[in-house]
Amino acid sequence: MALKGTAVLSWGDSWSNDPSGFVSSRVKNLNTARNFVCFGGFSGNRATKSVEDENPAKPTIEDDVSRGLYKDLSLTSLPKPLSVADLTVTPNNDTKVRISFKGLPGSYSEEAALKAYPKCETLPCDQFEDVFKAVELWLADKAVLPIENSSGGSIHRNYDLLLRHRLHITGEVKLVSNLCLLALPGIRMEQLKRVLSHPQVLASSDVFLSKLGVAVENVDDTAGAAQYVASNGLRDAGVIASARAAEIYGLNILSNRVQANPGHITRFLVLARDPIIPKTDKPFKTSIVFTLDEGPGVLFKALAVFALREINLTKIESRPQRKKPLRVVDDSNTGNAKYFDYLFYIDFEASMAESRAQSALGHLQEFAPFLRILGCYPMETSL
Ligand SMILES: O=C(O)C(=O)C[C@]1(C(=O)O)C=C[C@@H](O)C=C1
């Protein structure tokens, strides 16, 4: 029976990777559903096996072709109909996704991108703003952006940029950074007079650095510091950066894991032009931003919409509204009062595919003047 290697589902090759078994179940039906359009070069073993094994006596598609059943159809040139499977496919790690990040190659942000997509191509960007723009201008498929870390807390600039840009959060990555002390080859720890790194990385290594008795210098990016020390041949300067930065810029690792316990953990967001379709097959998180009117208990009321539905909050952050920093409230008792006006960012543990999440946001929308969903994405559960 000669079906092997000849039939293809006209919906597309990606089905040959289908982990759900959807492809094979559709192919199994081929011989019973004769109006099912298929031809080409299918190479999925599971599919081929099931067709051959289950219906050995029935005519193959090639038999049907030779009998003229399909002769007038130029099936391979038909457009590919879109299916739910196409819309919900999560990129497998073999796809060469292009990911923008801030910093030079060897930075922790690049390490986070490689953790999420081990075979991705990374695109270094100068500023956080450029990381967003790279995706908006289709220079990159996704962006990886630090949003908070265990030593410095929230990275406020990125909360502001999330609102200013229209990208969607499609994932999160938690990275336990191995903070390494690097120096030029041949330099010993005792020769160092200063150590350069990102301020939050320096803060995480403060115990180690004070024992070393060196001056510390803040720089914008750990890998940038490694490149600076290497290219200027600075013999008195060490850097705290990744092991990968040591390799890229030809520095030696003098000490590994110089961070104080419990380590330096950064949470990064993965951003894309399009949102992903929320599901319930694994734990999902949803990130939103909203404003509230002035008044006693309004934030309490906003938080209650989640508490009432047993929805756990994992993060709350407030940021001033830059465009409209002060709100004037006319009060008959006290006269005109001016308050700072805030944006509230909340992450909660529920998928937008769940009715409790939909009703919580419906409830919030009843009294929040502004509400935007920044993304609904699978939770990183490995840490
Ligand atoms: O400098 C780097 O290596 C970065 O990836 C940047 C950055 C940050 O901007 O917060 C990211 C993660 C680390 O927590 C420290 C620094």
CSV table of C-alpha atoms and ligand atoms in Angstrom, one decimal:
chain,number,residue,atom,x,y,z
A,1,MET,CA,0.0,0.0,0.0
A,2,ALA,CA,1.7,3.1,-1.2
A,3,LEU,CA,0.4,5.9,0.9
A,4,LYS,CA,3.6,6.3,2.9
A,5,GLY,CA,5.3,9.6,2.1
A,6,THR,CA,2.7,10.7,-0.4
A,7,ALA,CA,-0.4,12.1,1.3
A,8,VAL,CA,-0.5,15.5,3.0
A,9,LEU,CA,-3.1,17.3,4.9
A,10,SER,CA,-3.5,20.5,3.0
A,11,TRP,CA,-3.8,22.5,6.3
A,12,GLY,CA,0.0,22.5,6.5
A,13,ASP,CA,3.2,21.0,7.7
A,14,SER,CA,3.0,22.1,11.2
A,15,TRP,CA,0.6,19.3,11.9
A,16,SER,CA,3.3,16.8,11.5
A,17,ASN,CA,4.5,18.1,14.9
A,18,ASP,CA,1.1,18.1,16.4
A,19,PRO,CA,1.5,17.0,20.0
A,20,SER,CA,-2.2,16.6,20.6
A,21,GLY,CA,-2.7,13.7,18.2
A,22,PHE,CA,-5.2,15.9,16.3
A,23,VAL,CA,-3.4,15.2,13.0
A,24,SER,CA,-3.4,11.5,13.4
A,25,SER,CA,-7.0,11.4,14.4
A,26,ARG,CA,-7.8,13.4,11.2
A,27,VAL,CA,-5.7,11.2,9.0
A,28,LYS,CA,-7.3,8.1,10.5
A,29,ASN,CA,-10.6,9.2,9.1
A,30,LEU,CA,-9.3,9.5,5.6
A,31,ASN,CA,-10.6,6.3,4.3
A,32,THR,CA,-14.0,6.7,5.7
A,33,ALA,CA,-14.4,10.3,4.8
A,34,ARG,CA,-13.7,10.4,1.2
A,35,ASN,CA,-14.5,14.0,0.7
A,36,PHE,CA,-11.5,14.9,2.9
A,37,VAL,CA,-9.1,16.8,0.7
A,38,CYS,CA,-5.5,15.6,1.0
A,39,PHE,CA,-2.4,15.2,-1.2
A,40,GLY,CA,1.3,16.1,-1.3
A,41,GLY,CA,4.1,14.9,0.8
A,42,PHE,CA,3.1,14.0,4.3
A,43,SER,CA,5.8,12.4,6.3
A,44,GLY,CA,4.3,11.9,9.7
A,45,ASN,CA,5.0,8.2,10.8
A,46,ARG,CA,2.1,8.0,13.2
A,47,ALA,CA,-0.3,9.2,10.6
A,48,THR,CA,0.9,6.8,7.9
A,49,LYS,CA,0.9,3.9,10.2
A,50,SER,CA,-2.6,4.4,11.4
A,51,VAL,CA,-4.0,4.7,7.8
A,52,GLU,CA,-2.2,1.6,6.7
A,53,ASP,CA,-2.8,-0.5,9.8
A,54,GLU,CA,-6.4,0.2,10.4
A,55,ASN,CA,-7.8,-0.1,6.8
A,56,PRO,CA,-5.5,-2.5,4.9
A,57,ALA,CA,-8.1,-3.7,2.5
A,58,LYS,CA,-9.7,-0.4,1.5
A,59,PRO,CA,-8.5,1.5,-1.6
A,60,THR,CA,-5.8,4.1,-1.0
A,61,ILE,CA,-6.1,7.6,-2.1
A,62,GLU,CA,-3.7,6.8,-4.9
A,63,ASP,CA,-6.2,4.1,-6.1
A,64,ASP,CA,-8.9,6.8,-6.0
A,65,VAL,CA,-6.7,9.2,-8.0
A,66,SER,CA,-6.0,6.6,-10.6
A,67,ARG,CA,-9.7,6.0,-10.8
A,68,GLY,CA,-10.1,9.7,-11.5
A,69,LEU,CA,-11.9,10.6,-8.3
A,70,TYR,CA,-9.8,13.6,-7.7
A,71,LYS,CA,-8.4,14.3,-11.1
A,72,ASP,CA,-9.6,17.9,-11.6
A,73,LEU,CA,-8.5,19.3,-8.3
A,74,SER,CA,-5.2,21.2,-8.1
A,75,LEU,CA,-5.2,20.7,-4.4
A,76,THR,CA,-1.7,21.7,-3.6
A,77,SER,CA,-2.4,25.2,-4.7
A,78,LEU,CA,-5.5,25.7,-2.6
A,79,PRO,CA,-5.2,28.3,0.1
A,80,LYS,CA,-4.5,27.0,3.6
A,81,PRO,CA,-7.7,27.2,5.7
A,82,LEU,CA,-7.1,28.5,9.2
A,83,SER,CA,-8.0,26.3,12.1
A,84,VAL,CA,-8.1,26.8,15.8
A,85,ALA,CA,-4.9,24.6,15.9
A,86,ASP,CA,-3.1,27.2,13.9
A,87,LEU,CA,-4.1,30.0,16.3
A,88,THR,CA,-3.2,28.2,19.4
A,89,VAL,CA,0.1,26.6,18.4
A,90,THR,CA,2.8,27.6,20.9
A,91,PRO,CA,6.1,28.1,19.2
A,92,ASN,CA,8.3,25.0,19.7
A,93,ASN,CA,11.9,25.6,20.6
A,94,ASP,CA,13.2,24.7,17.2
A,95,THR,CA,11.6,27.7,15.6
A,96,LYS,CA,14.1,30.5,15.0
A,97,VAL,CA,12.4,33.3,16.9
A,98,ARG,CA,14.1,36.6,17.0
A,99,ILE,CA,14.0,38.2,20.4
A,100,SER,CA,15.0,41.7,21.3
A,101,PHE,CA,16.5,42.5,24.7
A,102,LYS,CA,18.3,45.4,26.4
A,103,GLY,CA,22.1,45.2,26.7
A,104,LEU,CA,24.9,43.5,25.0
A,105,PRO,CA,25.3,39.8,24.2
A,106,GLY,CA,26.1,38.0,27.5
A,107,SER,CA,23.7,40.1,29.6
A,108,TYR,CA,21.2,38.4,32.0
A,109,SER,CA,18.4,39.6,29.8
A,110,GLU,CA,19.8,37.6,26.9
A,111,GLU,CA,20.2,34.6,29.2
A,112,ALA,CA,16.5,34.9,30.0
A,113,ALA,CA,15.6,35.0,26.3
A,114,LEU,CA,17.7,31.9,25.7
A,115,LYS,CA,16.1,30.2,28.7
A,116,ALA,CA,12.6,30.8,27.1
A,117,TYR,CA,13.7,30.0,23.6
A,118,PRO,CA,16.9,28.0,23.6
A,119,LYS,CA,17.4,28.2,19.8
A,120,CYS,CA,16.3,31.8,19.3
A,121,GLU,CA,18.3,34.5,17.6
A,122,THR,CA,18.8,37.4,20.0
A,123,LEU,CA,18.7,41.1,19.0
A,124,PRO,CA,20.7,43.4,21.4
A,125,CYS,CA,19.1,46.9,21.9
A,126,ASP,CA,20.5,50.0,23.5
A,127,GLN,CA,17.5,51.1,25.6
A,128,PHE,CA,14.3,49.5,26.9
A,129,GLU,CA,12.3,51.7,24.6
A,130,ASP,CA,14.2,50.2,21.6
A,131,VAL,CA,13.4,46.6,22.8
A,132,PHE,CA,9.7,47.5,22.3
A,133,LYS,CA,10.2,49.3,19.0
A,134,ALA,CA,12.2,46.4,17.6
A,135,VAL,CA,9.0,44.2,17.9
A,136,GLU,CA,6.7,47.0,16.8
A,137,LEU,CA,8.8,47.5,13.6
A,138,TRP,CA,8.9,43.7,12.9
A,139,LEU,CA,12.7,43.6,13.4
A,140,ALA,CA,12.1,41.1,16.2
A,141,ASP,CA,9.2,38.6,16.8
A,142,LYS,CA,9.2,39.0,20.6
A,143,ALA,CA,10.9,41.0,23.4
A,144,VAL,CA,12.2,39.9,26.7
A,145,LEU,CA,12.1,42.6,29.4
A,146,PRO,CA,13.0,42.5,33.1
A,147,ILE,CA,10.1,43.6,35.2
A,148,GLU,CA,11.2,42.9,38.8
A,149,ASN,CA,14.0,41.4,40.7
A,150,SER,CA,14.6,40.1,44.2
A,151,SER,CA,17.0,42.8,45.2
A,152,GLY,CA,15.6,46.0,43.8
A,153,GLY,CA,11.9,45.2,43.3
A,154,SER,CA,10.0,46.5,40.4
A,155,ILE,CA,11.7,48.0,37.3
A,156,HIS,CA,9.4,51.0,37.1
A,157,ARG,CA,10.5,52.2,33.7
A,158,ASN,CA,9.2,49.0,32.2
A,159,TYR,CA,5.8,49.3,33.8
A,160,ASP,CA,5.5,52.8,32.2
A,161,LEU,CA,6.6,51.4,28.8
A,162,LEU,CA,4.1,48.6,29.0
A,163,LEU,CA,1.3,51.1,29.0
A,164,ARG,CA,2.9,53.4,26.4
A,165,HIS,CA,3.4,50.6,23.9
A,166,ARG,CA,0.8,48.3,22.5
A,167,LEU,CA,2.6,44.9,22.9
A,168,HIS,CA,1.0,42.0,24.7
A,169,ILE,CA,2.5,39.9,27.5
A,170,THR,CA,2.7,36.3,26.2
A,171,GLY,CA,4.9,34.7,28.8
A,172,GLU,CA,7.2,35.1,31.8
A,173,VAL,CA,10.6,33.8,32.6
A,174,LYS,CA,12.2,33.7,36.1
A,175,LEU,CA,16.0,33.6,36.1
A,176,VAL,CA,18.2,32.8,39.0
A,177,SER,CA,21.4,34.6,37.9
A,178,ASN,CA,24.8,33.2,38.5
A,179,LEU,CA,26.6,36.4,39.4
A,180,CYS,CA,30.3,35.9,38.6
A,181,LEU,CA,33.3,38.1,39.4
A,182,LEU,CA,35.2,38.5,36.1
A,183,ALA,CA,38.6,40.1,35.3
A,184,LEU,CA,41.2,40.1,32.6
A,185,PRO,CA,43.2,36.9,32.2
A,186,GLY,CA,46.1,36.7,34.7
A,187,ILE,CA,44.6,39.2,37.1
A,188,ARG,CA,44.1,38.0,40.7
A,189,MET,CA,41.3,39.1,43.0
A,190,GLU,CA,43.7,41.0,45.3
A,191,GLN,CA,44.7,43.2,42.4
A,192,LEU,CA,41.2,44.6,41.9
A,193,LYS,CA,40.6,48.1,43.1
A,194,ARG,CA,37.1,48.5,41.7
A,195,VAL,CA,34.2,46.4,40.4
A,196,LEU,CA,31.7,47.5,37.8
A,197,SER,CA,28.2,46.2,37.3
A,198,HIS,CA,24.5,47.0,37.1
A,199,PRO,CA,23.4,48.6,40.4
A,200,GLN,CA,21.0,45.8,41.3
A,201,VAL,CA,23.6,43.2,40.7
A,202,LEU,CA,26.0,45.1,42.8
A,203,ALA,CA,23.4,45.3,45.6
A,204,SER,CA,22.9,41.6,45.4
A,205,SER,CA,26.7,41.0,45.8
A,206,ASP,CA,27.2,43.6,48.6
A,207,VAL,CA,28.4,41.1,51.2
A,208,PHE,CA,31.0,39.6,48.9
A,209,LEU,CA,32.1,43.1,47.6
A,210,SER,CA,32.5,44.6,51.1
A,211,LYS,CA,34.7,41.6,52.1
A,212,LEU,CA,36.8,42.3,48.9
A,213,GLY,CA,37.1,45.9,50.0
A,214,VAL,CA,36.8,47.4,46.5
A,215,ALA,CA,35.1,50.5,45.2
A,216,VAL,CA,31.9,49.8,43.2
A,217,GLU,CA,30.8,51.5,40.0
A,218,ASN,CA,27.3,51.5,38.5
A,219,VAL,CA,26.9,50.8,34.9
A,220,ASP,CA,23.8,50.3,32.8
A,221,ASP,CA,24.4,46.7,31.7
A,222,THR,CA,26.5,43.9,33.1
A,223,ALA,CA,27.7,42.7,29.7
A,224,GLY,CA,28.5,46.2,28.7
A,225,ALA,CA,30.8,46.4,31.7
A,226,ALA,CA,32.6,43.2,30.7
A,227,GLN,CA,33.1,44.6,27.2
A,228,TYR,CA,34.4,47.9,28.6
A,229,VAL,CA,37.0,46.2,30.9
A,230,ALA,CA,38.1,43.8,28.2
A,231,SER,CA,38.4,46.3,25.4
A,232,ASN,CA,40.3,48.9,27.6
A,233,GLY,CA,42.5,46.3,29.2
A,234,LEU,CA,41.6,47.6,32.7
A,235,ARG,CA,43.8,45.6,35.0
A,236,ASP,CA,42.5,47.1,38.3
A,237,ALA,CA,38.8,46.6,37.4
A,238,GLY,CA,36.6,43.5,37.9
A,239,VAL,CA,33.1,43.0,36.7
A,240,ILE,CA,30.1,41.2,38.0
A,241,ALA,CA,28.4,39.6,35.0
A,242,SER,CA,27.4,36.2,33.6
A,243,ALA,CA,29.7,33.2,32.7
A,244,ARG,CA,28.6,33.7,29.1
A,245,ALA,CA,29.9,37.3,29.2
A,246,ALA,CA,33.3,36.0,30.4
A,247,GLU,CA,33.4,33.7,27.4
A,248,ILE,CA,32.2,36.3,24.9
A,249,TYR,CA,34.6,39.1,26.0
A,250,GLY,CA,37.6,36.9,26.9
A,251,LEU,CA,37.6,37.5,30.7
A,252,ASN,CA,38.4,35.0,33.5
A,253,ILE,CA,35.9,33.9,36.1
A,254,LEU,CA,37.5,34.6,39.5
A,255,SER,CA,34.5,33.6,41.6
A,256,ASN,CA,31.1,32.1,40.9
A,257,ARG,CA,27.8,32.8,42.7
A,258,VAL,CA,28.9,35.9,44.5
A,259,GLN,CA,25.3,36.9,45.4
A,260,ALA,CA,24.1,36.8,48.9
A,261,ASN,CA,21.5,34.1,49.7
A,262,PRO,CA,18.8,33.5,48.6
A,263,GLY,CA,20.2,34.6,45.3
A,264,HIS,CA,19.4,37.1,42.6
A,265,ILE,CA,16.1,36.2,40.9
A,266,THR,CA,14.8,38.3,38.1
A,267,ARG,CA,11.3,38.0,36.5
A,268,PHE,CA,11.2,38.8,32.8
A,269,LEU,CA,8.2,39.3,30.6
A,270,VAL,CA,7.9,38.0,27.0
A,271,LEU,CA,6.1,40.5,24.8
A,272,ALA,CA,4.7,40.1,21.3
A,273,ARG,CA,2.6,42.0,18.8
A,274,ASP,CA,-0.3,39.6,19.2
A,275,PRO,CA,-1.8,38.2,22.4
A,276,ILE,CA,-2.0,34.4,22.9
A,277,ILE,CA,-5.3,32.7,23.3
A,278,PRO,CA,-5.9,32.1,27.0
A,279,LYS,CA,-6.4,28.4,28.0
A,280,THR,CA,-7.0,26.4,31.2
A,281,ASP,CA,-4.9,23.4,30.5
A,282,LYS,CA,-2.1,24.8,32.7
A,283,PRO,CA,-1.8,27.6,35.3
A,284,PHE,CA,-2.2,31.0,33.6
A,285,LYS,CA,-1.6,34.5,34.9
A,286,THR,CA,-3.3,37.7,33.8
A,287,SER,CA,-1.8,41.2,34.0
A,288,ILE,CA,-3.9,44.3,34.0
A,289,VAL,CA,-3.6,48.1,34.5
A,290,PHE,CA,-6.4,50.3,35.7
A,291,THR,CA,-7.3,53.7,37.3
A,292,LEU,CA,-9.7,54.4,40.0
A,293,ASP,CA,-11.7,57.5,41.0
A,294,GLU,CA,-10.8,59.3,44.2
A,295,GLY,CA,-12.6,58.2,47.4
A,296,PRO,CA,-12.3,56.2,50.6
A,297,GLY,CA,-12.0,52.4,50.0
A,298,VAL,CA,-11.8,52.5,46.2
A,299,LEU,CA,-8.7,50.4,46.1
A,300,PHE,CA,-10.2,48.0,48.7
A,301,LYS,CA,-13.2,47.7,46.4
A,302,ALA,CA,-11.0,47.0,43.4
A,303,LEU,CA,-9.1,44.3,45.2
A,304,ALA,CA,-12.3,42.7,46.5
A,305,VAL,CA,-13.4,41.8,43.0
A,306,PHE,CA,-10.6,39.2,43.0
A,307,ALA,CA,-10.9,38.2,46.7
A,308,LEU,CA,-14.7,37.5,46.2
A,309,ARG,CA,-13.9,35.0,43.5
A,310,GLU,CA,-10.9,33.3,45.3
A,311,ILE,CA,-8.5,34.8,42.7
A,312,ASN,CA,-4.9,35.0,44.1
A,313,LEU,CA,-3.0,38.2,43.3
A,314,THR,CA,0.7,37.8,42.7
A,315,LYS,CA,1.7,41.4,42.2
A,316,ILE,CA,0.4,45.0,42.7
A,317,GLU,CA,2.3,48.1,41.6
A,318,SER,CA,1.2,51.7,41.4
A,319,ARG,CA,2.7,54.3,39.1
A,320,PRO,CA,1.9,58.0,38.8
A,321,GLN,CA,0.0,59.1,35.7
A,322,ARG,CA,2.6,61.0,34.0
A,323,LYS,CA,0.3,62.9,31.6
A,324,LYS,CA,-2.1,63.9,34.4
A,325,PRO,CA,-0.2,63.8,37.7
A,326,LEU,CA,-2.6,65.7,39.8
A,327,ARG,CA,-6.3,65.4,40.3
A,328,VAL,CA,-8.3,68.3,41.6
A,329,VAL,CA,-11.2,67.3,43.8
A,330,ASP,CA,-13.8,69.9,44.8
A,331,ASP,CA,-14.8,69.2,48.3
A,332,SER,CA,-17.4,71.3,50.1
A,333,ASN,CA,-15.7,70.8,53.5
A,334,THR,CA,-12.0,71.3,52.6
A,335,GLY,CA,-12.1,73.2,49.4
A,336,ASN,CA,-10.1,72.1,46.4
A,337,ALA,CA,-7.8,69.2,47.1
A,338,LYS,CA,-5.0,68.0,44.8
A,339,TYR,CA,-4.1,64.3,44.8
A,340,PHE,CA,-1.6,62.4,42.9
A,341,ASP,CA,-3.3,60.2,40.3
A,342,TYR,CA,-2.2,56.6,40.0
A,343,LEU,CA,-2.2,53.7,37.6
A,344,PHE,CA,-2.6,50.3,39.3
A,345,TYR,CA,-0.9,47.3,37.8
A,346,ILE,CA,-2.1,43.9,39.0
A,347,ASP,CA,-1.0,40.3,38.2
A,348,PHE,CA,-3.5,37.6,39.2
A,349,GLU,CA,-3.5,33.8,39.0
A,350,ALA,CA,-6.3,33.0,36.6
A,351,SER,CA,-6.8,32.6,32.9
A,352,MET,CA,-9.1,34.9,30.9
A,353,ALA,CA,-10.7,31.7,29.7
A,354,GLU,CA,-12.1,31.2,33.2
A,355,SER,CA,-15.5,32.7,34.0
A,356,ARG,CA,-14.3,33.9,37.4
A,357,ALA,CA,-11.6,36.0,35.8
A,358,GLN,CA,-14.1,37.4,33.2
A,359,SER,CA,-16.6,38.3,35.9
A,360,ALA,CA,-14.0,39.8,38.2
A,361,LEU,CA,-12.9,42.1,35.3
A,362,GLY,CA,-16.5,42.9,34.4
A,363,HIS,CA,-17.1,43.9,38.0
A,364,LEU,CA,-13.9,46.0,38.1
A,365,GLN,CA,-14.9,47.7,34.8
A,366,GLU,CA,-18.1,48.9,36.4
A,367,PHE,CA,-16.2,51.4,38.6
A,368,ALA,CA,-12.7,51.7,37.1
A,369,PRO,CA,-12.6,54.7,34.6
A,370,PHE,CA,-9.8,52.9,32.7
A,371,LEU,CA,-8.9,49.2,32.4
A,372,ARG,CA,-6.5,47.4,30.0
A,373,ILE,CA,-5.5,43.8,29.9
A,374,LEU,CA,-1.8,43.7,29.3
A,375,GLY,CA,-1.7,39.9,28.7
A,376,CYS,CA,-2.8,36.5,29.8
A,377,TYR,CA,0.0,33.9,29.7
A,378,PRO,CA,1.3,30.6,31.2
A,379,MET,CA,2.8,31.0,34.6
A,380,GLU,CA,6.4,30.0,35.0
A,381,THR,CA,6.2,27.3,37.6
A,382,SER,CA,9.7,26.0,37.6
A,383,LEU,CA,10.8,28.4,40.4
B,1,LIG,O1,22.6,44.0,32.8
B,1,LIG,C1,22.1,43.0,32.5
B,1,LIG,O2,22.7,41.9,32.4
B,1,LIG,C2,20.7,42.9,32.4
B,1,LIG,O3,20.2,42.0,31.8
B,1,LIG,C3,19.8,44.0,32.9
B,1,LIG,C4,19.2,43.8,34.2
B,1,LIG,C5,18.2,44.9,34.5
B,1,LIG,O4,18.1,45.8,33.7
B,1,LIG,O5,17.5,44.8,35.5
B,1,LIG,C6,18.4,42.5,34.1
B,1,LIG,C7,18.5,41.6,35.0
B,1,LIG,C8,19.4,41.7,36.2
B,1,LIG,O6,18.5,41.7,37.3
B,1,LIG,C9,20.1,42.9,36.2
B,1,LIG,C10,20.1,43.7,35.3
